């Protein structure tokens, strides 16, 4: 394709790793050196949560930062060293094995152009200023070349769950005592959750009413290969990311299949429509209308540096262009410095009243380096603005609450419809507190079947395999309350598929696992339910590549679905 | 605006130079150091042609590369050191003087976001690979924050000229003898023109028919401040750039005025619609239809490195998405290596027949480093593909021909309609060959009223002021035929306006001059005229900033029009 020449570069004799540098001659010569310690966004974000530590055959030094909310070292998928890759899994048409290299090169080139023209971009982690100043240091967001095949029935299942989870979060949020009680042991050992609970307590004491409630959630799932069941990884009730870029990746894949689908035997219509960004914007706009102040704006709470800013800007752009609602971006520290509460509870930022506070920061302890940020969080919670999320919504999304809800007869306290309860229960993986001696025994015996998850958000701290056993034994020995900082979760073994992934303009062929996120929007006022819907989806695909040194350089990319 | 803090940085006491770094703290501290030797695209391109040498009060070391096709050192505009800037020129609402700095900051931020989301991007000149691999090293295209005010009558005049120039080029192209004769002296002293003429001769000898003729031109103008007349700078018949990005800048400005227009007292509807990219794509598609081979593609001839590739990709994207015509990008060297001519004249590139050859390279000697590139050019010319431009169209756009057409009674040879002739003549600046002793005398006497332009394209060699006198005297002394390498042109004194320009995320306030380009598309087959229209416009604004050292750092940005 034009000035881009082809040249093949053999990096490894390991058949699992097939680097493809043909479209991009000068960029990176070795995967091992290709920023192996960095991730998509180089920060610990909710959406960029941890991979397991280096315990698999793809020994990893990189597991810290990834766009994956969750995953397992690739070992988990029972991918064996000797297995012939191409037979492992996945629809062959979407894999890389049988697609002609020239065709791949053309598609990669077209995809890179498409991304540049259509705003599928992030800040380049190699350009320092790219997380602060828009318009500079741009690079295409990492993406999979083709959508990942996914059973239509499971996709529907996930979509149908969205409004149920929306409702569940709302009901749980109203039961302050349940939240406080469930998190009481966690509070003792986790300072971050403790501070959130303090704010929550204050709100309960002041008897604060949350009459207009807005939730923009994302529930993340993996498909367990063995049981063929859709299992929930986590429910994000704060800062659900990628509503903007996920739509674009679906469009990118549709565009590629429009042009190459016939050759590939793939039908672009099998990529489901993805309206995440417009639905999220619509929900924000409807909340803004409920607030009923034409001069008010949406306050977007952001991190100091945000290389994923264009995802956020897409949402704000739709909000403004389509709904004529303007937004203001501020960090927690800026809000502490600039925001004021009027006697009637109106939050003013730079003199502008705030209708809705939309958090794209504040979910990790890192976002609160000083008391200033906590003051800002409290001030916002005390204000009359609609919080997305409120402190209760935020707490309802914690892992501990996820685990509590999985206990027998707990869902029944919050949901009325038996079918809904059954659907939710079906997607729960095994979830246990460390107060259960039976399960502790099982996990020590077969640690490979469990993941230990710390309550603390923004992670990199999930514990796998031998470390599960070690940690559990240590906690038993020490007998402190540190056990309350963890939950145990059934380990999910997702399908591994051969995938073509593009990052920094470089094309990699590797095996990868995928995680599906389904967006949900919920809005109600005192009298009525206004919005309760599934909004779209996010597919993320994560690879792990070994090199000569045996050190893995795993990274995650944005993807979409091909329904099968 | 969010994490981007404000801080003002005084660089100079020169009142003409008001750097605005408020939205972008860490980037560049001094204009003198901000890549003062580079231009928008860092290459010598037709669209990036030269500014005058450092002879004005804005002494310039940078004049070499700019997106300006033409301009004069800012001195020309009779801007006097002691003049109070704000009174110099321009509609005050579009200047920078009376706009509140907070508002400017917001608009700059919004504009940078808009550019990133909507593909108003170029390759970053600081990232080596950005001219080769799409999707990496992206940065917003440099742009003016607001459209430049422009009299509606003059804009209409320029638009009305487009179809007349289209027709004129076509008529001139048919008169091979006129082209050969007019350029015969130039041929002796300019090797590049000589090679083009050789190809042209071969085509004449072989009696090659060009029955389907496609022209995608851009005629560039400046508004002379003193005479209030629209004067043509040059007519581009090859590689007219920015049809893609110019439309985006118009949209950007419209979007800004939609949001801020009321505050600024500006009406977004006064920015004329700009459909350059869709009209160009439509003309290419119609030519493709004339070629009548459903398997054929459009061959885009590109430079080895092209940081303005997204402008080209926009055109190809519209061509593909809207007209289902695919394009192939190749350098001249690649075409030499890969292209074949079938017995029936069909040009095959990689086995794909070529319907239309669209040149975005080949206009400068730099594009022909070896015989390989000239072989490719000849092969294409000999093929049955529709050339955009053909060798005749290319030659018809040379400066020498422009000057020949300005001679008395020459236009009358090519155009029938007297009104058309009058319109064209009206926009001609004074143009003379160096064979005229009267004009030589005048230019030696008052060199500040003339520009000496070398025939050689892709420039940086225009001669101004004292150098005009020196060069003319030298040529007289030497008595060689070197004078045939130049034409003399009346110097145009455009309006200088206070302008806010953004490059690399940094906002500059400076005085600037603007140049209007009007796109034209022309297509005919043996029997019929199929397309002859004005397609849209390009506004470019060029600034020059002095710093403490007295060295100017001028650069050009994309702009649009505000009709007054």
PDB file of C-alpha atoms in Angstrom, chain A residues 308-413:
ATOM      1  CA  UNK A 308      -7.961   8.226  27.235  1.00  0.00           C
ATOM      2  CA  UNK A 309      -9.413  11.740  27.092  1.00  0.00           C
ATOM      3  CA  UNK A 310     -10.846  11.343  23.587  1.00  0.00           C
ATOM      4  CA  UNK A 311     -13.195   8.633  24.786  1.00  0.00           C
ATOM      5  CA  UNK A 312     -14.508  11.199  27.273  1.00  0.00           C
ATOM      6  CA  UNK A 313     -14.485  13.985  24.711  1.00  0.00           C
ATOM      7  CA  UNK A 314     -16.619  11.899  22.361  1.00  0.00           C
ATOM      8  CA  UNK A 315     -19.275  11.627  25.041  1.00  0.00           C
ATOM      9  CA  UNK A 316     -19.134  15.350  25.813  1.00  0.00           C
ATOM     10  CA  UNK A 317     -19.123  16.172  22.121  1.00  0.00           C
ATOM     11  CA  UNK A 318     -22.341  14.210  21.510  1.00  0.00           C
ATOM     12  CA  UNK A 319     -23.826  15.746  24.639  1.00  0.00           C
ATOM     13  CA  UNK A 320     -23.129  19.200  23.308  1.00  0.00           C
ATOM     14  CA  UNK A 321     -23.790  18.757  19.613  1.00  0.00           C
ATOM     15  CA  UNK A 322     -26.909  16.656  19.948  1.00  0.00           C
ATOM     16  CA  UNK A 323     -28.360  17.849  23.241  1.00  0.00           C
ATOM     17  CA  UNK A 324     -26.861  21.304  23.568  1.00  0.00           C
ATOM     18  CA  UNK A 325     -25.598  20.535  27.056  1.00  0.00           C
ATOM     19  CA  UNK A 326     -22.156  21.796  27.816  1.00  0.00           C
ATOM     20  CA  UNK A 327     -19.650  20.174  30.108  1.00  0.00           C
ATOM     21  CA  UNK A 328     -16.757  21.358  32.250  1.00  0.00           C
ATOM     22  CA  UNK A 329     -13.710  19.198  32.969  1.00  0.00           C
ATOM     23  CA  UNK A 330     -12.120  19.488  36.387  1.00  0.00           C
ATOM     24  CA  UNK A 331      -9.838  17.431  38.577  1.00  0.00           C
ATOM     25  CA  UNK A 332     -10.789  16.761  42.184  1.00  0.00           C
ATOM     26  CA  UNK A 333      -8.114  19.225  43.308  1.00  0.00           C
ATOM     27  CA  UNK A 334      -9.497  21.900  40.999  1.00  0.00           C
ATOM     28  CA  UNK A 335     -12.983  21.276  42.295  1.00  0.00           C
ATOM     29  CA  UNK A 336     -11.706  21.684  45.855  1.00  0.00           C
ATOM     30  CA  UNK A 337     -10.132  24.986  44.848  1.00  0.00           C
ATOM     31  CA  UNK A 338     -12.895  26.384  42.676  1.00  0.00           C
ATOM     32  CA  UNK A 339     -16.223  24.910  43.619  1.00  0.00           C
ATOM     33  CA  UNK A 340     -18.714  26.480  45.963  1.00  0.00           C
ATOM     34  CA  UNK A 341     -21.980  25.366  47.424  1.00  0.00           C
ATOM     35  CA  UNK A 342     -24.833  27.829  47.396  1.00  0.00           C
ATOM     36  CA  UNK A 343     -27.280  27.896  50.293  1.00  0.00           C
ATOM     37  CA  UNK A 344     -29.819  25.945  48.236  1.00  0.00           C
ATOM     38  CA  UNK A 345     -27.250  23.226  47.593  1.00  0.00           C
ATOM     39  CA  UNK A 346     -26.394  24.294  44.054  1.00  0.00           C
ATOM     40  CA  UNK A 347     -22.806  23.462  43.201  1.00  0.00           C
ATOM     41  CA  UNK A 348     -21.040  26.273  41.367  1.00  0.00           C
ATOM     42  CA  UNK A 349     -17.823  25.711  39.458  1.00  0.00           C
ATOM     43  CA  UNK A 350     -16.294  28.890  38.126  1.00  0.00           C
ATOM     44  CA  UNK A 351     -19.682  30.492  38.617  1.00  0.00           C
ATOM     45  CA  UNK A 352     -21.455  27.856  36.528  1.00  0.00           C
ATOM     46  CA  UNK A 353     -24.125  25.770  38.246  1.00  0.00           C
ATOM     47  CA  UNK A 354     -23.635  22.026  37.965  1.00  0.00           C
ATOM     48  CA  UNK A 355     -26.568  19.818  37.019  1.00  0.00           C
ATOM     49  CA  UNK A 356     -24.793  16.466  36.811  1.00  0.00           C
ATOM     50  CA  UNK A 357     -21.440  15.328  38.150  1.00  0.00           C
ATOM     51  CA  UNK A 358     -20.021  12.638  35.900  1.00  0.00           C
ATOM     52  CA  UNK A 359     -17.043  10.861  37.436  1.00  0.00           C
ATOM     53  CA  UNK A 360     -14.205   9.716  35.216  1.00  0.00           C
ATOM     54  CA  UNK A 361     -11.888   9.845  38.204  1.00  0.00           C
ATOM     55  CA  UNK A 362     -12.228   9.193  41.891  1.00  0.00           C
ATOM     56  CA  UNK A 363     -12.467   5.397  41.742  1.00  0.00           C
ATOM     57  CA  UNK A 364      -8.945   4.683  42.927  1.00  0.00           C
ATOM     58  CA  UNK A 365      -6.995   5.785  46.004  1.00  0.00           C
ATOM     59  CA  UNK A 366      -4.441   7.288  43.593  1.00  0.00           C
ATOM     60  CA  UNK A 367      -6.998   9.938  42.722  1.00  0.00           C
ATOM     61  CA  UNK A 368      -6.966  11.182  46.316  1.00  0.00           C
ATOM     62  CA  UNK A 369      -3.342  12.124  47.041  1.00  0.00           C
ATOM     63  CA  UNK A 370      -4.359  14.654  49.707  1.00  0.00           C
ATOM     64  CA  UNK A 371      -7.272  15.787  51.839  1.00  0.00           C
ATOM     65  CA  UNK A 372      -8.102  18.290  49.141  1.00  0.00           C
ATOM     66  CA  UNK A 373      -9.540  15.599  46.882  1.00  0.00           C
ATOM     67  CA  UNK A 374     -11.609  14.072  49.687  1.00  0.00           C
ATOM     68  CA  UNK A 375     -12.984  17.506  50.514  1.00  0.00           C
ATOM     69  CA  UNK A 376     -14.011  17.891  46.875  1.00  0.00           C
ATOM     70  CA  UNK A 377     -15.689  14.487  46.867  1.00  0.00           C
ATOM     71  CA  UNK A 378     -17.631  15.305  50.021  1.00  0.00           C
ATOM     72  CA  UNK A 379     -18.631  18.733  48.746  1.00  0.00           C
ATOM     73  CA  UNK A 380     -19.984  17.232  45.554  1.00  0.00           C
ATOM     74  CA  UNK A 381     -21.860  14.547  47.462  1.00  0.00           C
ATOM     75  CA  UNK A 382     -23.426  17.193  49.683  1.00  0.00           C
ATOM     76  CA  UNK A 383     -24.487  19.283  46.727  1.00  0.00           C
ATOM     77  CA  UNK A 384     -27.808  19.183  44.973  1.00  0.00           C
ATOM     78  CA  UNK A 385     -26.172  18.099  41.728  1.00  0.00           C
ATOM     79  CA  UNK A 386     -27.039  14.667  40.356  1.00  0.00           C
ATOM     80  CA  UNK A 387     -24.066  12.463  41.080  1.00  0.00           C
ATOM     81  CA  UNK A 388     -23.102   9.830  38.544  1.00  0.00           C
ATOM     82  CA  UNK A 389     -22.476   7.896  40.661  1.00  0.00           C
ATOM     83  CA  UNK A 390     -23.659   8.840  44.108  1.00  0.00           C
ATOM     84  CA  UNK A 391     -21.595   7.487  46.968  1.00  0.00           C
ATOM     85  CA  UNK A 392     -24.142   4.686  47.382  1.00  0.00           C
ATOM     86  CA  UNK A 393     -23.973   3.689  43.734  1.00  0.00           C
ATOM     87  CA  UNK A 394     -20.194   3.737  44.001  1.00  0.00           C
ATOM     88  CA  UNK A 395     -20.218   1.424  47.041  1.00  0.00           C
ATOM     89  CA  UNK A 396     -22.791  -0.874  45.452  1.00  0.00           C
ATOM     90  CA  UNK A 397     -20.233  -1.657  42.789  1.00  0.00           C
ATOM     91  CA  UNK A 398     -17.484  -2.842  45.121  1.00  0.00           C
ATOM     92  CA  UNK A 399     -16.239  -6.402  44.980  1.00  0.00           C
ATOM     93  CA  UNK A 400     -17.329  -7.068  48.499  1.00  0.00           C
ATOM     94  CA  UNK A 401     -20.915  -6.148  47.658  1.00  0.00           C
ATOM     95  CA  UNK A 402     -20.680  -8.301  44.530  1.00  0.00           C
ATOM     96  CA  UNK A 403     -19.696 -11.165  46.784  1.00  0.00           C
ATOM     97  CA  UNK A 404     -22.417 -10.412  49.320  1.00  0.00           C
ATOM     98  CA  UNK A 405     -25.046 -10.366  46.600  1.00  0.00           C
ATOM     99  CA  UNK A 406     -23.908 -13.810  45.535  1.00  0.00           C
ATOM    100  CA  UNK A 407     -24.805 -15.249  48.946  1.00  0.00           C
ATOM    101  CA  UNK A 408     -28.011 -17.240  49.133  1.00  0.00           C
ATOM    102  CA  UNK A 409     -31.200 -15.201  49.534  1.00  0.00           C
ATOM    103  CA  UNK A 410     -29.521 -11.813  49.242  1.00  0.00           C
ATOM    104  CA  UNK A 411     -30.636 -10.996  45.694  1.00  0.00           C
ATOM    105  CA  UNK A 412     -34.184 -11.710  46.862  1.00  0.00           C
ATOM    106  CA  UNK A 413     -33.978  -8.760  49.248  1.00  0.00           C
TER     107      UNK A 413
END
